[in-house]
Short mmCIF file of C-alpha atoms in Angstrom, two decimals:
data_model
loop_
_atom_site.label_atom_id
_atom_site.label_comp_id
_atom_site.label_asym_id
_atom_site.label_seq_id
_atom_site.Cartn_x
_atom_site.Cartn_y
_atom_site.Cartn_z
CA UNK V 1 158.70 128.72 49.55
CA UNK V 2 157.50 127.12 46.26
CA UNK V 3 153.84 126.92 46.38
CA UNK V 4 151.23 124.32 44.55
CA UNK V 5 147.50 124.16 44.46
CA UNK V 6 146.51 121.24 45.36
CA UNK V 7 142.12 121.02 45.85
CA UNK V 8 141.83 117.49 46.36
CA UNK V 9 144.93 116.61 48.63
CA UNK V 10 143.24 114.82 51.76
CA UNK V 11 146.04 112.65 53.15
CA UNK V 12 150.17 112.58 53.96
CA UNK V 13 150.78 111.32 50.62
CA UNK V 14 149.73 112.88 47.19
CA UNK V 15 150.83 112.60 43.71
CA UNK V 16 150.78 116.11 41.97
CA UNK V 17 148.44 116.30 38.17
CA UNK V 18 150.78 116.22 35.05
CA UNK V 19 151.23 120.17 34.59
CA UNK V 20 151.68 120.28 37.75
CA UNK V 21 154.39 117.55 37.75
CA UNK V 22 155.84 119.24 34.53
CA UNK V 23 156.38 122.35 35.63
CA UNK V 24 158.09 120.86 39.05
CA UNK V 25 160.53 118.67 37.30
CA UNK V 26 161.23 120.53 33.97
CA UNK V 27 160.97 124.31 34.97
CA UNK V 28 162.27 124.20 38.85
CA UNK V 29 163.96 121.34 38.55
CA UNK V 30 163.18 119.71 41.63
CA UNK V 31 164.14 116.35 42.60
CA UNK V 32 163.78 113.46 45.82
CA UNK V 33 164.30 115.13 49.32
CA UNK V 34 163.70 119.04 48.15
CA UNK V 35 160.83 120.66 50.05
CA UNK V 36 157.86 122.21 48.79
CA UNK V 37 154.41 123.36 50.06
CA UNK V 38 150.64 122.66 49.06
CA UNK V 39 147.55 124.06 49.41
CA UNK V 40 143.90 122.80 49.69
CA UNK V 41 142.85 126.68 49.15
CA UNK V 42 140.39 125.86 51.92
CA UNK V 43 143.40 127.17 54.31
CA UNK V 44 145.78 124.87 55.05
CA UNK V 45 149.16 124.78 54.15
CA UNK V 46 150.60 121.43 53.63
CA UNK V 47 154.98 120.96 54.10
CA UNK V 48 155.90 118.58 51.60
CA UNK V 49 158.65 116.67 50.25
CA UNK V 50 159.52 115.12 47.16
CA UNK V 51 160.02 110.96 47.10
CA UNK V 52 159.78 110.39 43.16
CA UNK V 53 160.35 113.36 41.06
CA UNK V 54 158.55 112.61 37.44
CA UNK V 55 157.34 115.13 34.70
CA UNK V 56 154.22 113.01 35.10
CA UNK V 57 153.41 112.26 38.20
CA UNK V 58 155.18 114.09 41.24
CA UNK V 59 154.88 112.34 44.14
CA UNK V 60 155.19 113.89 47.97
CA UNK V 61 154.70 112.94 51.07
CA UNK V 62 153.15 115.30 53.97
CA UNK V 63 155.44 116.27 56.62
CA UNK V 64 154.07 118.93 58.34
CA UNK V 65 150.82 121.35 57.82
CA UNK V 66 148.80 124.52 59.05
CA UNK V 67 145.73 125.03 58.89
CA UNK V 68 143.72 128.52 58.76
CA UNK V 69 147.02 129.65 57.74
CA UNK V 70 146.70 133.52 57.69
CA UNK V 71 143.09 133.76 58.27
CA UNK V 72 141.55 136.94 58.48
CA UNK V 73 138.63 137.69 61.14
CA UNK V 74 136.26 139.00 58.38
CA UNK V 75 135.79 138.56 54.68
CA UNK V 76 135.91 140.66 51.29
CA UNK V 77 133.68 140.20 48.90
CA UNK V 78 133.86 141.95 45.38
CA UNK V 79 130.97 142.52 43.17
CA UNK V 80 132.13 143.81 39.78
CA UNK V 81 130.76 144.44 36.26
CA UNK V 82 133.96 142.65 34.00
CA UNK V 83 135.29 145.15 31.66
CA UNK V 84 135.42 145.01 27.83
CA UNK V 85 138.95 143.97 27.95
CA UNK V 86 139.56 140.96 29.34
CA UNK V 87 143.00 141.41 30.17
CA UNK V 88 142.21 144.17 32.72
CA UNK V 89 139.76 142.33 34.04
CA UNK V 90 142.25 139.53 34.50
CA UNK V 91 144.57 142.21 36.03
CA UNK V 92 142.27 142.85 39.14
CA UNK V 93 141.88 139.39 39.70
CA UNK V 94 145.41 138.77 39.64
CA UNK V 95 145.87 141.78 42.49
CA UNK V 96 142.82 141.29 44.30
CA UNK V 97 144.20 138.00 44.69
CA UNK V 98 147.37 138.74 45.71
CA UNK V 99 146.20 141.36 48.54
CA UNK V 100 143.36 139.26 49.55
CA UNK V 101 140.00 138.55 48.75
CA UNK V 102 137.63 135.92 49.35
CA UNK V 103 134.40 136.54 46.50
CA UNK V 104 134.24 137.64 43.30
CA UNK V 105 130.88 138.10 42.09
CA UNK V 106 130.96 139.29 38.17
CA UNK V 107 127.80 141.60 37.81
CA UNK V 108 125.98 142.36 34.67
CA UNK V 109 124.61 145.69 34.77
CA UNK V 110 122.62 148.39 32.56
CA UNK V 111 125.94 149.73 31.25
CA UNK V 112 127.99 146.30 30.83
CA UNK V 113 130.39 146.43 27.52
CA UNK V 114 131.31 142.59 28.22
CA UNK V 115 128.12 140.39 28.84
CA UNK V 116 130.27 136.74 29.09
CA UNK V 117 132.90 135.45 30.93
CA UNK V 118 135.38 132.88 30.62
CA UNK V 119 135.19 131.21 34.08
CA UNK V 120 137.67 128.38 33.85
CA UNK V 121 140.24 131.13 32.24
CA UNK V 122 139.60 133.53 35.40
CA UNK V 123 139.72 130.37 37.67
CA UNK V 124 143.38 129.38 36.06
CA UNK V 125 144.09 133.21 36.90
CA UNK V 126 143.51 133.28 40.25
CA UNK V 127 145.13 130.15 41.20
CA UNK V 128 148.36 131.19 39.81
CA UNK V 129 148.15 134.36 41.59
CA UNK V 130 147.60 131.97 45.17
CA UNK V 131 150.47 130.13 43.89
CA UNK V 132 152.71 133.65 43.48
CA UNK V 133 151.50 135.06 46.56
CA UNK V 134 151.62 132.37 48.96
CA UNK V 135 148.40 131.82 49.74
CA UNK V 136 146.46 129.49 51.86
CA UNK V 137 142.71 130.29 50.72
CA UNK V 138 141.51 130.43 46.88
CA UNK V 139 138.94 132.82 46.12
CA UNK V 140 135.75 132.10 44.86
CA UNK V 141 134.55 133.55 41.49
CA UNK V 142 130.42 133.29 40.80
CA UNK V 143 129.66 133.24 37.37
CA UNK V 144 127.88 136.31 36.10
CA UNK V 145 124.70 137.60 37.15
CA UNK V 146 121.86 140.26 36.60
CA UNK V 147 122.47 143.02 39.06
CA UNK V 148 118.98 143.40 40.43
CA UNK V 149 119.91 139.61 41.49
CA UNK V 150 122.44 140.14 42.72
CA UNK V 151 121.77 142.99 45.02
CA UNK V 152 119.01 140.52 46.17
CA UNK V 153 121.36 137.94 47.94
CA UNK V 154 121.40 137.75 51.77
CA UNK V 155 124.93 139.00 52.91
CA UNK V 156 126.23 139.65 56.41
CA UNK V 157 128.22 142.69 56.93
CA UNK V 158 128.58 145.73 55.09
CA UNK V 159 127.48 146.57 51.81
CA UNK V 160 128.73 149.00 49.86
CA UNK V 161 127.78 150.31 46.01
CA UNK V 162 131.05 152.65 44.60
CA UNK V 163 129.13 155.46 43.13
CA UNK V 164 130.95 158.57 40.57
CA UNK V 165 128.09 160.31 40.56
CA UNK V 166 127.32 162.92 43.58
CA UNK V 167 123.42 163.32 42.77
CA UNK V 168 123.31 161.33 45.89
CA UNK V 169 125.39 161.56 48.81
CA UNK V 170 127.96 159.57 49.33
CA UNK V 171 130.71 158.65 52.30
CA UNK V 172 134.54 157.78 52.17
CA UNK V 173 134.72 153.63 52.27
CA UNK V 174 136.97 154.39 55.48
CA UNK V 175 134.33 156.42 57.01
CA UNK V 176 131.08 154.07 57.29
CA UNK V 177 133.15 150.47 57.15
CA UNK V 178 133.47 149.01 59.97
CA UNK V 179 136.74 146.69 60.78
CA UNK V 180 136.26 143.83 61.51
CA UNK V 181 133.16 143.36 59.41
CA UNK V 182 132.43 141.34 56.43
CA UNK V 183 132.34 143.31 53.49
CA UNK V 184 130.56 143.24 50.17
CA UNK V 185 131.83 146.23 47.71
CA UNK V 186 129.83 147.18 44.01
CA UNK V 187 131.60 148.14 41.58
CA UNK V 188 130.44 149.04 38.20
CA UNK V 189 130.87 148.97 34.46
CA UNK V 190 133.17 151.77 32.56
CA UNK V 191 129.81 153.86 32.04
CA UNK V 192 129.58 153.52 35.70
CA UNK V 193 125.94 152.53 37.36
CA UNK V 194 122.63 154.09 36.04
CA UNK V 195 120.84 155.61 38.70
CA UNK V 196 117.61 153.25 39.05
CA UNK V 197 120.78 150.86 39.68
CA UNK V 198 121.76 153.10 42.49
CA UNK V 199 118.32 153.39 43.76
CA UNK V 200 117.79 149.65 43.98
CA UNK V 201 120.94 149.18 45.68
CA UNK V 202 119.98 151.06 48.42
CA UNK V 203 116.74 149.97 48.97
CA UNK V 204 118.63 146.82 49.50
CA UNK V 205 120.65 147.93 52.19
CA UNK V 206 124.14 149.06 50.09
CA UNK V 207 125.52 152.39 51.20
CA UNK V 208 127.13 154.64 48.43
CA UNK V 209 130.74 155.58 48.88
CA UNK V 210 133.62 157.24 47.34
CA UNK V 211 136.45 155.63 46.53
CA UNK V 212 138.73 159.03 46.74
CA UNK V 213 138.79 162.34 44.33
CA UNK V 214 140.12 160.57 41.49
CA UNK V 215 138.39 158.81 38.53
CA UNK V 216 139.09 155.39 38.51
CA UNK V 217 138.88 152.86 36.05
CA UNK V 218 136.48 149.65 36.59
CA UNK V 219 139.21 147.18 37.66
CA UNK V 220 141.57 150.22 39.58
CA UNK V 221 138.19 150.81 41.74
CA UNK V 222 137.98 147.16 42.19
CA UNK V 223 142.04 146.62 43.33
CA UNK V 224 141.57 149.92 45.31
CA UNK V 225 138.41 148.99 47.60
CA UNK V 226 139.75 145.63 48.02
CA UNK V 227 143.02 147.04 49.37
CA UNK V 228 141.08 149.85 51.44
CA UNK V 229 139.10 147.22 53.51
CA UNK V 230 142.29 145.14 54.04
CA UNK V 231 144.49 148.36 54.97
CA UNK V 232 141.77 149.69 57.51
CA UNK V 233 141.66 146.30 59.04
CA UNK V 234 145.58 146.63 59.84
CA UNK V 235 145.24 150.14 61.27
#
């Protein structure tokens, strides 16, 4: 299945953008009457097929479509501070992606090397990973914000802060999550949270957890409690 994000498809008839077009003609080589799907990212799956193939303008026409294609009964949220290298950073996303997620919420916290973000470039990330993966929803990535604000938000669920540090005590992420549940999962910077960060967290309601005996890096923590919540769902 050949897979193209498509946000503004509303109809049976749509004319894919230009790199879009390019990439169908020139790199797949994909002409009249061959079969492809779209997405909205919103979670419907849309069965195309090709009635004018042109490295400009694609054109398809609807034939079929799902919709809450592979929807999961509770979401995943991911709160984490970006690392100084951008191409790890881009490396979760890419995974998280690909074994599901729905939030991304770049946090800027006491320890934070990297204090920007390229949105559009982690955007253009994340919807190739869709594309690769086959998937029906696109996450959503926030653009970056304090920590104490964040911590502040209203979130349904469970809420969890990752935590190295055993000065306080701290559960396995299996142990205290509850399937079925939304879930919203801190993770912080390389120099890990500062305690007052800790403290604040929960005072808002996060539980600390451990994320196993190892030391992780930033965006390993990140893939790993993203995977843990969607593994102990399909226990």
């Amino acid at each position: 299945m050949l897979l193209f994000y498509t946000p503004d498809i509303t109809g049976d008839f749509y004319t894919l953008n230009e790199e879009e077009s390019k990439h169908c003609f020139r790199v797949l080589r994909l002409r009249e009457g061959d079969d492809i799907c779209l997405t909205d990212g919103r979670g419907t799956l849309f069965y195309a097929r090709i009635t004018e193939a042109h490295p400009k303008h694609c054109s398809v026409e609807v034939v079929d479509r799902k919709t809450d294609y592979e929807k999961r009964n509770y979401l995943i949220s991911i709160a984490v501070a970006p690392t100084k290298s951008n191409d790890r950073m881009e490396w979760f996303l890419e995974k998280a992606t690909e074994i599901g997620v729905d939030n991304i919420y770049p946090v800027l916290c006491k320890h934070s090397e990297r204090k920007q973000i390229k949105l559009e470039r982690f955007n253009k990330v994340v919807t190739s990973a869709v594309k690769q993966s086959l998937k029906a929803y696109h996450p959503n990535i926030s653009e970056l914000e304090r920590f104490e604000d964040f911590v502040s938000r209203d979130f349904s669920g469970d809420k969890f802060i990752a935590y190295c540090d055993d000065w306080v005590e701290r559960k396995s992420l299996k142990s205290v999550y509850k399937p079925g549940n939304d879930a919203v999962i801190l993770i912080g910077p390389e120099g890990d949270f500062r305690r007052e960060e800790v403290e604040i967290a929960m005072e808002k309601g996060f539980i600390p957890v451990t994320l196993g005996n190892s030391r992780l890096r930033t965006e390993t923590a990140a893939v790993v409690a993203c995977h843990s919540i969607n593994f102990i769902n399909e226990l």
